Amino acid sequence: MTLGRVIGSVWATRKDEGLNGTKILIIQPVDLNYDVDEEANPVIAVDSVGAGAGEIVLIAQGSSARQTKLTHNKPIDAVVMAIVDKLDVFGEAAG
Amino acid sequence: MTLGRVIGSVWATRKDEGLNGTKILIIQPVDLNYDVDEEANPVIAVDSVGAGAGEIVLIAQGSSARQTKLTHNKPIDAVVMAIVDKLDVFGEAAG
Amino acid sequence: MTLGRVIGSVWATRKDEGLNGTKILIIQPVDLNYDVDEEANPVIAVDSVGAGAGEIVLIAQGSSARQTKLTHNKPIDAVVMAIVDKLDVFGEAAG
Amino acid sequence: MTLGRVIGSVWATRKDEGLNGTKILIIQPVDLNYDVDEEANPVIAVDSVGAGAGEIVLIAQGSSARQTKLTHNKPIDAVVMAIVDKLDVFGEAAG
Amino acid sequence: MTLGRVIGSVWATRKDEGLNGTKILIIQPVDLNYDVDEEANPVIAVDSVGAGAGEIVLIAQGSSARQTKLTHNKPIDAVVMAIVDKLDVFGEAAG
């Protein structure tokens, strides 16, 4: 999964009917200190957990993005499937 | 999903029969300001939403590209599945 | 899909039985002017459309590479599924 | 598969219900000498084999990450599926 | 598919039961002259064709890696599915 911060959302009226009612988020990948990963482009992902602006989340990509009730059988290749409380790295805690 | 601009189309007479009747677009990835992402190659994707030249769209890739009525069970690894109206980034609106 | 030029083929006697009778091509990715993309490695892909040496083709990758009659259920992650006649970019035609 | 070292874990209370009871690890990709691969970002992966801090493991990604009893049909795109005892490279043994 | 040379193997006692009896190889990606691709990391892949040390092979990745009898339904994202005899590039033969 990819670690990132919710930085925005996408508005799209004309879209595959499978996306009706979904919230499409813009996620900026971050490193283990929650700093922006300058080399990684933002990921556009459907929200399945009610993630809010600024929250640190996990994104599942590829066919795994369709393994939530909300995204099943839909043309979606990235889903926010967890909101991160904290990271434990070698005994240190971030977040 | 990937954000991009429709910059052209592909003509192909000899192709897998599953592609008959599809429109194959050339999409230039763009950043959140809709500027060209110089490091990203154009993506060749089948249109499922009637996207026109110059429009900003979302592309789903991998097996998720086959989750529209038009692309089901076809040898297609990228599909345009939404036309973007605008992006909201931290309260700012692009587009 | 990925745009490329057919530059060679692979001979392999010992292989998964699913590959028997397939033609395995070497494809050099190219840009929209059909110039070599120096940063992209050649892709090894099974031919499903009778592509010949030097032709410009489209490649589908991942599970989508298995969505042709020839490649169904086989351990193949890239397939040539169209031969390009021309590209239309912003009203200009390449090819 | 990807070779990496277990360097931490992720805490997430709000998540897809499929992740309940899973342990989410942070894995730093390493090279064949077990040195950190500076160009590779950490991978967030679900543990299926009881991997501990500091251990060298293999990660399967994409849909293959869902082919364990623990991860079946879940929105998970990376799984730790083996703990490495040693590598044999050209007759030399690392680890 | 990816072209590479078999340079070693991985020993792992604790692993998903689906990997029991499989041979896990380390493959160094190579270019069309069989020279090491310095920018590509080694790939860890399950052998399905009896590839030996030093041989040039093809690797299928992603869900396609599970389309051999040996790897079906297993948490494996890369498989060696062919041993290369030679490459024909523009009429020249390597190997």
Coordinates of C-alpha atoms in Angstrom, one line a residue:
Chain A
M1 CA 0.0 0.0 0.0
T2 CA 1.0 3.6 -0.4
L3 CA 1.2 6.2 2.4
G4 CA -0.2 9.6 1.6
R5 CA -2.0 12.7 2.7
V6 CA -5.4 13.8 1.5
I7 CA -4.9 17.2 -0.2
G8 CA -8.0 17.6 -2.3
S9 CA -10.8 16.1 -4.3
V10 CA -11.9 15.8 -7.9
W11 CA -15.3 16.9 -9.3
A12 CA -16.5 15.0 -12.4
T13 CA -20.1 15.0 -13.6
R14 CA -19.6 12.9 -16.8
K15 CA -18.2 9.6 -15.6
D16 CA -18.7 5.8 -15.7
E17 CA -22.0 5.1 -13.9
G18 CA -20.0 2.9 -11.4
L19 CA -18.5 6.1 -9.9
N20 CA -21.9 7.6 -9.0
G21 CA -21.9 8.6 -5.4
T22 CA -18.2 8.0 -4.8
K23 CA -15.9 10.6 -3.5
I24 CA -12.7 11.0 -5.5
L25 CA -9.7 12.2 -3.5
I26 CA -6.3 13.6 -4.4
I27 CA -3.6 12.0 -2.3
Q28 CA 0.0 13.3 -2.0
P29 CA 2.4 10.4 -1.2
V30 CA 4.5 11.1 1.9
D31 CA 7.5 9.4 3.5
L32 CA 7.6 7.9 7.0
N33 CA 7.9 11.4 8.6
Y34 CA 4.8 12.4 6.7
D35 CA 6.9 14.8 4.6
V36 CA 6.0 15.2 0.9
D37 CA 7.6 12.7 -1.4
E38 CA 8.8 15.2 -4.1
E39 CA 9.4 12.5 -6.7
A40 CA 5.9 10.9 -6.4
N41 CA 3.0 12.3 -8.3
P42 CA -0.3 12.7 -6.5
V43 CA -2.6 9.7 -6.7
I44 CA -6.3 10.0 -7.5
A45 CA -8.2 7.5 -5.4
V46 CA -11.8 6.7 -4.4
D47 CA -12.5 7.1 -0.7
S48 CA -13.9 4.0 1.1
V49 CA -13.3 5.1 4.8
G50 CA -14.5 8.7 5.1
A51 CA -11.0 10.2 5.0
G52 CA -10.9 14.0 5.5
A53 CA -8.7 16.8 4.3
G54 CA -5.1 16.5 5.7
E55 CA -5.5 13.0 7.0
I56 CA -2.7 10.4 6.5
V57 CA -4.1 7.4 4.7
L58 CA -3.2 4.1 3.0
I59 CA -4.0 3.5 -0.6
A60 CA -4.4 0.1 -2.3
Q61 CA -3.9 0.1 -6.0
G62 CA -4.6 -2.2 -9.0
S63 CA -7.3 -4.9 -8.8
S64 CA -7.1 -4.7 -5.0
A65 CA -8.7 -1.3 -5.2
R66 CA -11.9 -3.1 -6.2
Q67 CA -12.1 -5.3 -3.1
T68 CA -14.3 -3.0 -1.0
K69 CA -18.1 -3.0 -1.0
L70 CA -18.1 0.5 -2.5
T71 CA -15.6 -0.2 -5.3
H72 CA -16.5 -3.8 -6.3
N73 CA -16.6 -4.3 -10.2
K74 CA -16.0 -0.6 -10.8
P75 CA -13.4 1.0 -13.1
I76 CA -11.3 2.2 -10.2
D77 CA -7.6 1.5 -9.8
A78 CA -6.9 3.1 -6.4
V79 CA -8.8 3.2 -3.1
V80 CA -8.3 4.8 0.3
M81 CA -8.8 1.8 2.6
A82 CA -7.4 2.9 5.9
I83 CA -6.7 6.1 7.9
V84 CA -3.4 6.0 9.7
D85 CA -3.3 6.7 13.4
K86 CA 0.5 6.4 13.7
L87 CA 3.6 4.6 12.4
D88 CA 5.9 2.7 14.6
V89 CA 9.4 2.7 13.1
F90 CA 12.2 0.9 15.0
G91 CA 10.5 1.8 18.3
E92 CA 10.0 5.5 17.3
A93 CA 6.4 6.7 16.8
A94 CA 5.5 9.2 14.1
G95 CA 2.1 10.9 13.8
Chain B
M1 CA -6.3 7.0 -11.4
T2 CA -4.2 9.2 -13.5
L3 CA -5.0 12.8 -14.5
G4 CA -4.4 13.8 -18.1
R5 CA -5.4 15.8 -21.1
V6 CA -6.8 14.3 -24.3
I7 CA -4.3 15.3 -27.0
G8 CA -5.0 12.9 -29.9
S9 CA -6.2 9.6 -31.1
V10 CA -4.9 6.4 -32.6
W11 CA -6.0 4.8 -35.9
A12 CA -5.6 1.0 -36.1
T13 CA -7.3 -1.1 -38.7
R14 CA -5.7 -4.4 -37.8
K15 CA -6.5 -5.1 -34.1
D16 CA -8.0 -7.6 -31.7
E17 CA -11.7 -7.9 -32.5
G18 CA -12.5 -6.7 -29.0
L19 CA -11.4 -3.3 -30.0
N20 CA -13.8 -2.9 -32.9
G21 CA -15.9 0.3 -32.4
T22 CA -13.7 1.6 -29.6
K23 CA -12.1 5.1 -29.8
I24 CA -8.5 5.0 -28.7
L25 CA -7.2 8.2 -27.3
I26 CA -3.8 9.7 -26.5
I27 CA -3.7 11.2 -23.1
Q28 CA -0.9 13.5 -21.8
P29 CA -0.5 13.2 -18.0
V30 CA -0.8 16.6 -16.3
D31 CA -0.2 17.9 -12.8
L32 CA -2.8 19.5 -10.5
N33 CA -2.4 22.8 -12.4
Y34 CA -3.2 21.0 -15.6
D35 CA 0.4 21.6 -16.8
V36 CA 2.1 18.9 -18.7
D37 CA 4.0 16.4 -16.6
E38 CA 7.3 16.3 -18.6
E39 CA 8.5 13.1 -17.0
A40 CA 5.4 11.1 -17.8
N41 CA 4.9 9.5 -21.2
P42 CA 1.5 9.8 -23.0
V43 CA -0.9 7.0 -22.1
I44 CA -2.9 5.3 -24.8
A45 CA -6.4 4.6 -23.5
V46 CA -9.8 3.6 -24.7
D47 CA -12.6 6.2 -24.2
S48 CA -15.7 5.1 -22.3
V49 CA -17.2 8.5 -21.6
G50 CA -17.1 10.5 -24.8
A51 CA -14.1 12.6 -24.0
G52 CA -13.2 15.3 -26.5
A53 CA -9.9 16.9 -27.6
G54 CA -8.3 19.0 -24.9
E55 CA -10.5 17.8 -22.1
I56 CA -9.0 16.9 -18.7
V57 CA -9.8 13.3 -17.8
L58 CA -9.2 10.4 -15.4
I59 CA -7.7 7.2 -16.6
A60 CA -8.0 3.8 -14.8
Q61 CA -5.3 1.3 -15.6
G62 CA -4.7 -2.4 -15.2
S63 CA -7.5 -4.8 -14.8
S64 CA -9.7 -2.0 -13.6
A65 CA -9.7 -0.7 -17.2
R66 CA -11.9 -3.6 -18.1
Q67 CA -14.7 -2.7 -15.6
T68 CA -16.8 -0.7 -18.0
K69 CA -19.5 -2.1 -20.3
L70 CA -17.5 -1.1 -23.3
T71 CA -14.2 -2.6 -22.2
H72 CA -15.3 -5.8 -20.4
N73 CA -13.1 -8.9 -21.2
K74 CA -11.1 -6.9 -23.8
P75 CA -7.3 -6.6 -24.1
I76 CA -7.3 -3.1 -22.9
D77 CA -5.1 -1.9 -20.0
A78 CA -6.2 1.8 -19.8
V79 CA -9.6 3.4 -20.0
V80 CA -10.8 7.0 -19.7
M81 CA -13.6 6.7 -17.2
A82 CA -14.3 10.3 -16.1
I83 CA -14.1 13.8 -17.4
V84 CA -12.9 16.3 -14.8
D85 CA -14.9 19.4 -14.1
K86 CA -12.5 20.8 -11.5
L87 CA -10.1 20.0 -8.8
D88 CA -10.4 21.2 -5.3
V89 CA -6.9 21.5 -3.7
F90 CA -6.8 22.8 -0.1
G91 CA -9.8 25.0 -0.8
E92 CA -8.3 26.3 -4.1
A93 CA -10.1 25.3 -7.3
A94 CA -8.3 24.5 -10.5
G95 CA -10.0 24.1 -13.8
Chain C
M1 CA -1.5 0.8 -23.8
T2 CA 2.1 1.3 -24.9
L3 CA 3.2 2.5 -28.3
G4 CA 6.2 0.7 -29.8
R5 CA 8.0 -0.6 -32.8
V6 CA 8.6 -4.3 -33.6
I7 CA 12.4 -4.8 -33.6
G8 CA 12.9 -8.5 -33.2
S9 CA 11.7 -11.8 -31.8
V10 CA 12.6 -14.3 -29.1
W11 CA 13.4 -18.0 -29.6
A12 CA 12.6 -20.3 -26.7
T13 CA 12.4 -24.0 -26.9
R14 CA 11.9 -24.8 -23.2
K15 CA 8.9 -22.8 -22.0
D16 CA 5.5 -23.1 -20.4
E17 CA 3.3 -25.2 -22.6
G18 CA 0.8 -22.4 -22.9
L19 CA 3.3 -20.5 -25.0
N20 CA 3.5 -23.3 -27.7
G21 CA 2.8 -21.8 -31.1
T22 CA 3.0 -18.2 -30.0
K23 CA 5.3 -15.7 -31.5
I24 CA 7.2 -13.7 -29.0
L25 CA 8.2 -10.2 -30.2
I26 CA 10.7 -7.6 -29.0
I27 CA 9.1 -4.1 -29.0
Q28 CA 11.0 -0.9 -28.6
P29 CA 8.8 1.8 -27.0
V30 CA 8.5 4.9 -29.2
D31 CA 7.2 8.5 -28.7
L32 CA 4.4 10.1 -30.7
N33 CA 6.9 10.9 -33.5
Y34 CA 7.8 7.2 -33.6
D35 CA 11.3 8.1 -32.3
V36 CA 12.9 5.7 -29.8
D37 CA 12.1 6.4 -26.2
E38 CA 15.7 6.1 -24.8
E39 CA 14.5 5.7 -21.2
A40 CA 12.2 2.8 -21.9
N41 CA 13.5 -0.7 -22.0
P42 CA 12.3 -3.0 -24.8
V43 CA 9.1 -5.0 -23.9
I44 CA 8.8 -8.7 -24.7
A45 CA 5.3 -9.4 -25.8
V46 CA 3.3 -12.1 -27.5
D47 CA 1.9 -11.2 -31.0
S48 CA -1.9 -11.6 -31.4
V49 CA -2.4 -9.6 -34.6
G50 CA 0.4 -10.7 -37.1
A51 CA 2.6 -7.8 -36.5
G52 CA 5.7 -7.6 -38.7
A53 CA 9.3 -6.3 -38.3
G54 CA 9.3 -2.5 -38.1
E55 CA 5.6 -2.0 -37.6
I56 CA 4.3 0.4 -35.0
V57 CA 2.0 -1.4 -32.6
L58 CA 0.1 -1.1 -29.3
I59 CA 0.9 -3.4 -26.4
A60 CA -1.5 -4.2 -23.5
Q61 CA 0.1 -5.3 -20.3
G62 CA -0.8 -7.0 -17.1
S63 CA -3.9 -9.2 -16.8
S64 CA -5.3 -7.4 -19.9
A65 CA -2.6 -9.2 -22.0
R66 CA -4.6 -12.4 -21.4
Q67 CA -7.8 -11.1 -22.9
T68 CA -7.2 -12.4 -26.5
K69 CA -8.2 -15.8 -27.8
L70 CA -4.5 -16.7 -28.2
T71 CA -3.3 -15.6 -24.7
H72 CA -6.3 -16.6 -22.5
N73 CA -5.1 -18.2 -19.2
K74 CA -1.5 -18.2 -20.2
P75 CA 1.5 -16.9 -18.3
I76 CA 1.9 -13.9 -20.5
D77 CA 2.0 -10.3 -19.2
A78 CA 2.2 -8.3 -22.5
V79 CA 0.4 -8.8 -25.8
V80 CA 0.5 -6.9 -29.1
M81 CA -3.2 -6.3 -29.8
A82 CA -3.2 -3.6 -32.5
I83 CA -1.1 -2.4 -35.4
V84 CA -1.1 1.4 -35.7
D85 CA -2.0 3.0 -39.0
K86 CA -1.5 6.6 -37.8
L87 CA -1.7 8.9 -34.8
D88 CA -3.7 12.1 -34.9
V89 CA -2.2 14.6 -32.5
F90 CA -3.9 18.0 -32.3
G91 CA -4.9 17.8 -35.9
E92 CA -1.4 16.8 -37.0
A93 CA -1.0 13.2 -38.3
A94 CA 2.1 11.1 -37.7
G95 CA 2.8 7.8 -39.4
Chain D
M1 CA 8.7 -10.6 -5.5
T2 CA 10.5 -7.8 -3.6
L3 CA 13.2 -8.3 -1.0
G4 CA 13.1 -6.1 2.0
R5 CA 13.6 -5.6 5.8
V6 CA 10.8 -5.2 8.3
I7 CA 11.4 -1.7 9.8
G8 CA 8.1 -0.9 11.5
S9 CA 4.3 -1.2 11.5
V10 CA 1.2 0.9 10.8
W11 CA -1.6 1.6 13.3
A12 CA -5.0 2.3 11.8
T13 CA -8.3 2.1 13.7
R14 CA -10.5 3.3 10.9
K15 CA -10.1 0.9 8.0
D16 CA -11.9 -1.4 5.6
E17 CA -13.4 -4.2 7.7
G18 CA -11.3 -6.7 5.7
L19 CA -8.2 -5.5 7.4
N20 CA -9.5 -6.2 10.9
G21 CA -7.0 -8.4 12.7
T22 CA -4.2 -8.0 10.2
K23 CA -0.8 -6.7 11.0
I24 CA 0.4 -4.0 8.6
L25 CA 4.2 -3.8 8.3
I26 CA 6.6 -1.2 6.9
I27 CA 9.2 -2.9 4.7
Q28 CA 12.4 -1.2 3.4
P29 CA 13.5 -2.7 0.1
V30 CA 17.1 -4.0 0.3
D31 CA 19.6 -5.2 -2.3
L32 CA 21.2 -8.7 -2.4
N33 CA 23.6 -7.6 0.4
Y34 CA 20.7 -6.6 2.5
D35 CA 21.8 -3.0 2.2
V36 CA 19.1 -0.4 1.9
D37 CA 18.0 0.4 -1.6
E38 CA 18.1 4.2 -1.4
E39 CA 16.0 4.7 -4.5
A40 CA 13.1 2.5 -3.4
N41 CA 10.4 3.8 -1.1
P42 CA 9.2 1.7 1.9
V43 CA 6.4 -0.7 1.0
I44 CA 3.4 -1.0 3.3
A45 CA 2.4 -4.7 3.4
V46 CA 0.2 -7.1 5.4
D47 CA 2.0 -9.8 7.2
S48 CA 0.9 -13.4 6.5
V49 CA 3.9 -15.3 8.0
G50 CA 4.6 -13.8 11.4
A51 CA 7.6 -11.7 10.3
G52 CA 9.4 -9.8 13.1
A53 CA 11.2 -6.5 13.3
G54 CA 14.5 -6.5 11.4
E55 CA 13.8 -9.8 9.5
I56 CA 14.5 -10.0 5.7
V57 CA 11.3 -11.0 3.8
L58 CA 9.7 -11.4 0.4
I59 CA 6.7 -9.3 -0.6
A60 CA 4.2 -10.2 -3.3
Q61 CA 2.4 -7.3 -4.8
G62 CA -0.7 -6.7 -6.9
S63 CA -3.5 -9.3 -7.1
S64 CA -1.0 -11.9 -6.0
A65 CA -1.1 -10.3 -2.5
R66 CA -4.6 -11.6 -2.1
Q67 CA -3.7 -15.3 -2.6
T68 CA -3.1 -16.1 1.1
K69 CA -5.9 -17.3 3.4
L70 CA -5.5 -14.1 5.4
T71 CA -5.7 -11.7 2.5
H72 CA -8.2 -13.3 0.2
N73 CA -10.7 -10.8 -1.3
K74 CA -9.4 -7.9 0.7
P75 CA -8.3 -4.5 -0.4
I76 CA -4.6 -5.3 0.1
D77 CA -2.0 -4.9 -2.7
A78 CA 1.1 -6.1 -0.9
V79 CA 1.7 -9.1 1.4
V80 CA 4.7 -10.5 3.2
M81 CA 4.6 -14.2 2.2
A82 CA 8.1 -15.5 3.1
I83 CA 10.9 -14.9 5.6
V84 CA 14.3 -15.2 4.0
D85 CA 16.9 -17.6 5.5
K86 CA 19.6 -16.8 3.0
L87 CA 20.4 -15.9 -0.5
D88 CA 22.7 -17.9 -2.7
V89 CA 24.3 -15.7 -5.4
F90 CA 26.7 -17.4 -7.8
G91 CA 27.8 -19.7 -5.0
E92 CA 28.2 -17.0 -2.4
A93 CA 25.8 -17.0 0.5
A94 CA 24.4 -13.8 2.0
G95 CA 22.4 -13.6 5.3
Chain E
M1 CA 7.8 -10.1 -20.2
T2 CA 11.2 -9.2 -18.7
L3 CA 14.5 -10.6 -20.0
G4 CA 17.0 -11.6 -17.3
R5 CA 19.8 -13.9 -16.2
V6 CA 19.5 -16.4 -13.4
I7 CA 22.1 -15.3 -10.8
G8 CA 21.0 -17.0 -7.6
S9 CA 18.3 -18.5 -5.4
V10 CA 16.4 -17.7 -2.2
W11 CA 16.1 -20.0 0.8
A12 CA 13.0 -19.5 2.9
T13 CA 11.8 -22.0 5.5
R14 CA 8.9 -19.9 6.9
K15 CA 6.6 -19.1 4.0
D16 CA 3.1 -19.3 2.7
E17 CA 2.2 -23.0 2.3
G18 CA 1.6 -22.3 -1.4
L19 CA 5.3 -21.9 -1.9
N20 CA 6.2 -25.3 -0.6
G21 CA 8.3 -27.2 -3.2
T22 CA 8.8 -24.2 -5.4
K23 CA 12.3 -23.0 -6.3
I24 CA 12.7 -19.2 -5.9
L25 CA 15.2 -17.7 -8.2
I26 CA 17.1 -14.3 -8.3
I27 CA 17.0 -12.9 -11.8
Q28 CA 19.2 -10.0 -13.0
P29 CA 17.4 -8.0 -15.8
V30 CA 19.6 -7.8 -18.9
D31 CA 19.4 -5.8 -22.2
L32 CA 19.2 -7.3 -25.7
N33 CA 23.0 -8.0 -25.6
Y34 CA 22.6 -9.9 -22.4
D35 CA 24.5 -7.1 -20.5
V36 CA 23.3 -6.2 -17.1
D37 CA 20.7 -3.5 -16.9
E38 CA 22.3 -1.4 -14.2
E39 CA 19.2 0.6 -13.5
A40 CA 17.0 -2.5 -12.9
N41 CA 16.9 -4.3 -9.6
P42 CA 17.0 -8.0 -9.5
V43 CA 13.6 -9.7 -9.6
I44 CA 12.7 -12.6 -7.3
A45 CA 10.7 -15.1 -9.3
V46 CA 9.5 -18.7 -8.9
D47 CA 10.9 -21.1 -11.5
S48 CA 8.4 -23.1 -13.6
V49 CA 10.7 -24.4 -16.4
G50 CA 13.8 -25.8 -14.7
A51 CA 16.0 -22.8 -15.3
G52 CA 19.7 -23.2 -14.3
A53 CA 22.3 -20.7 -13.0
G54 CA 23.4 -18.3 -15.7
E55 CA 20.6 -19.0 -18.1
I56 CA 18.8 -16.2 -19.9
V57 CA 15.1 -16.4 -19.2
L58 CA 11.8 -14.6 -19.6
I59 CA 9.8 -13.5 -16.5
A60 CA 6.0 -12.9 -16.4
Q61 CA 4.9 -10.6 -13.7
G62 CA 1.6 -9.7 -11.9
S63 CA -1.4 -11.9 -12.1
S64 CA 0.0 -13.6 -15.2
A65 CA 2.7 -15.1 -12.9
R66 CA -0.1 -17.4 -11.5
Q67 CA -1.1 -18.9 -14.9
T68 CA 1.2 -21.9 -14.7
K69 CA 0.3 -25.3 -13.1
L70 CA 2.9 -24.7 -10.4
T71 CA 1.9 -21.2 -9.4
H72 CA -1.9 -21.3 -9.8
N73 CA -3.7 -19.5 -6.9
K74 CA -0.4 -18.8 -5.0
P75 CA 0.9 -15.5 -3.6
I76 CA 3.5 -15.2 -6.3
D77 CA 3.9 -12.1 -8.5
A78 CA 6.8 -13.2 -10.8
V79 CA 7.4 -16.5 -12.6
V80 CA 10.2 -17.8 -14.9
M81 CA 8.1 -19.2 -17.8
A82 CA 10.7 -19.6 -20.7
I83 CA 14.4 -20.1 -21.2
V84 CA 15.7 -18.1 -24.1
D85 CA 17.6 -19.8 -26.9
K86 CA 18.4 -16.7 -28.8
L87 CA 17.1 -13.2 -29.8
D88 CA 16.7 -12.1 -33.4
V89 CA 17.1 -8.3 -33.6
F90 CA 16.8 -6.8 -37.0
G91 CA 18.3 -9.9 -38.6
E92 CA 21.1 -10.0 -36.1
A93 CA 21.2 -12.9 -33.6
A94 CA 22.3 -12.6 -30.0
G95 CA 22.9 -15.5 -27.7

